[in-house]
Short mmCIF file of C-alpha atoms in Angstrom, two decimals:
data_model
loop_
_atom_site.label_atom_id
_atom_site.label_comp_id
_atom_site.label_asym_id
_atom_site.label_seq_id
_atom_site.Cartn_x
_atom_site.Cartn_y
_atom_site.Cartn_z
CA SER A 1 41.56 91.80 -20.73
CA THR A 2 37.94 90.80 -21.29
CA ARG A 3 37.69 89.39 -17.76
CA ASP A 4 38.29 92.83 -16.24
CA LEU A 5 35.73 94.58 -18.43
CA THR A 6 32.78 95.70 -16.33
CA MET A 7 29.35 95.38 -17.87
CA THR A 8 26.00 96.60 -16.58
CA TYR A 9 23.38 93.87 -16.28
CA LEU A 10 19.66 93.98 -15.75
CA LEU A 11 17.98 91.26 -13.72
CA LYS A 12 15.23 89.41 -15.56
CA ARG A 13 13.21 86.93 -13.59
CA ASP A 14 12.39 83.83 -15.60
CA LEU A 15 9.26 83.23 -13.54
CA ASP A 16 6.82 85.67 -11.98
CA PRO A 17 7.43 86.15 -8.26
CA VAL A 18 4.95 84.51 -5.91
CA TRP A 19 2.24 86.91 -4.82
CA LEU A 20 3.32 88.71 -1.67
CA GLU A 21 0.06 87.94 0.15
CA THR A 22 0.92 84.23 0.17
CA LEU A 23 4.35 84.66 1.75
CA PRO A 24 5.04 83.52 5.32
CA LEU A 25 6.67 86.83 6.36
CA VAL A 26 4.30 89.70 5.75
CA ASP A 27 6.23 92.47 7.51
CA SER A 28 7.71 94.62 4.74
CA SER A 29 10.63 95.62 6.99
CA SER A 30 11.72 91.99 7.54
CA VAL A 31 15.11 91.01 6.20
CA ILE A 32 16.92 87.76 5.55
CA ASN A 33 20.66 87.87 6.20
CA LEU A 34 22.83 86.08 3.68
CA ILE A 35 26.25 85.04 5.02
CA SER A 36 29.21 84.54 2.68
CA SER A 37 32.31 82.32 2.80
CA ASP A 38 34.41 85.19 4.16
CA GLY A 39 31.90 86.10 6.88
CA GLY A 40 30.34 88.97 4.94
CA GLN A 41 26.69 89.60 5.62
CA VAL A 42 24.07 91.05 3.30
CA ALA A 43 20.61 91.96 4.55
CA VAL A 44 18.07 91.38 1.77
CA PRO A 45 14.41 92.35 2.11
CA ALA A 46 12.59 89.12 2.96
CA VAL A 47 9.82 89.75 0.44
CA LEU A 48 12.34 89.76 -2.42
CA LEU A 49 13.86 86.39 -1.54
CA LEU A 50 10.54 84.84 -0.55
CA GLY A 51 8.94 86.04 -3.78
CA THR A 52 11.66 84.62 -6.02
CA SER A 53 13.06 81.55 -4.24
CA PRO A 54 11.01 78.39 -3.67
CA LEU A 55 13.93 77.11 -1.54
CA VAL A 56 13.78 80.10 0.82
CA ARG A 57 9.98 79.77 1.02
CA ALA A 58 10.37 76.09 1.97
CA ILE A 59 13.03 76.87 4.58
CA LEU A 60 10.92 79.61 6.13
CA SER A 61 7.57 77.85 5.92
CA LYS A 62 5.31 78.05 8.96
CA ASP A 63 6.69 74.73 10.18
CA HIS A 64 10.28 76.03 10.10
CA SER A 65 9.97 79.74 10.78
CA PRO A 66 12.69 81.34 12.94
CA PRO A 67 11.90 83.08 16.22
CA ALA A 68 10.13 86.40 15.71
CA TYR A 69 12.91 88.32 17.48
CA ALA A 70 15.71 87.07 15.22
CA PRO A 71 16.00 87.68 11.47
CA PRO A 72 16.57 84.50 9.44
CA VAL A 73 20.12 83.76 8.33
CA ILE A 74 21.07 81.72 5.26
CA SER A 75 24.70 80.72 4.94
CA LEU A 76 26.20 80.31 1.48
CA PRO A 77 29.70 79.09 2.38
CA SER A 78 30.93 78.80 -1.19
CA VAL A 79 29.95 82.36 -2.15
CA ALA A 80 32.28 85.33 -1.62
CA GLY A 81 31.09 88.48 0.14
CA ASP A 82 31.40 90.74 -2.91
CA VAL A 83 29.26 88.30 -4.92
CA LEU A 84 26.55 88.32 -2.22
CA GLN A 85 26.63 92.13 -2.25
CA MET A 86 25.88 92.02 -6.00
CA VAL A 87 23.11 89.44 -5.49
CA GLY A 88 21.54 91.75 -2.92
CA ALA A 89 21.89 94.77 -5.22
CA LEU A 90 20.35 92.88 -8.15
CA LEU A 91 17.41 91.73 -6.04
CA ALA A 92 16.84 95.22 -4.62
CA THR A 93 17.38 97.35 -7.72
CA GLY A 94 17.37 94.92 -10.64
CA LYS A 95 20.67 96.33 -11.92
CA ALA A 96 24.41 95.95 -11.24
CA SER A 97 27.74 96.53 -12.98
CA VAL A 98 29.98 93.48 -12.76
CA SER A 99 32.76 91.72 -14.65
CA ALA A 100 32.04 88.68 -16.81
CA GLU A 101 33.79 86.49 -14.23
CA LYS A 102 31.60 87.85 -11.40
CA LYS A 103 28.49 87.36 -13.53
CA ILE A 104 29.16 83.60 -13.52
CA GLU A 105 29.60 83.61 -9.72
CA ILE A 106 26.41 85.66 -9.26
CA MET A 107 24.41 83.27 -11.42
CA GLU A 108 25.75 80.36 -9.35
CA ALA A 109 24.63 82.10 -6.13
CA PHE A 110 21.14 82.55 -7.59
CA ARG A 111 21.13 78.84 -8.54
CA MET A 112 22.03 77.92 -4.96
CA LEU A 113 19.00 79.89 -3.80
CA CYS A 114 16.88 78.15 -6.48
CA THR A 115 16.07 81.55 -7.94
CA GLU A 116 15.55 81.43 -11.69
CA VAL A 117 16.88 84.64 -13.20
CA SER A 118 18.69 85.89 -16.27
CA LEU A 119 21.15 88.74 -16.46
CA ILE A 120 20.70 90.87 -19.56
CA ASP A 121 23.66 92.94 -20.82
CA LEU A 122 22.48 96.56 -21.12
CA GLN A 123 25.22 97.35 -23.68
CA ASP A 124 23.56 95.17 -26.32
#
């Protein structure tokens, strides 16, 4: 069936990421942990989420920054673990192979993070 067909998509950001110098977390090794509905956890480099998500920047502004000894955690209780894994992969590499059904779930996860992206089918 068409639902089971796996396609390779390329991440296209609709807006330029915010310049890294203006981000609240400047340590390039910092991560933000995303937690899924099934308890899965994905560590995403903080600069990637901070550069693409105005929501994450607002949450982690200087007035709301987490303790320095604990990485920030963002819970997305309506997102499955495999979908968060793909979100992390797309942010890190810009590319992932997913089914059409998962593409919809991935786009919804990006919307929840207020990250404006498009997924371009590489087979076209």
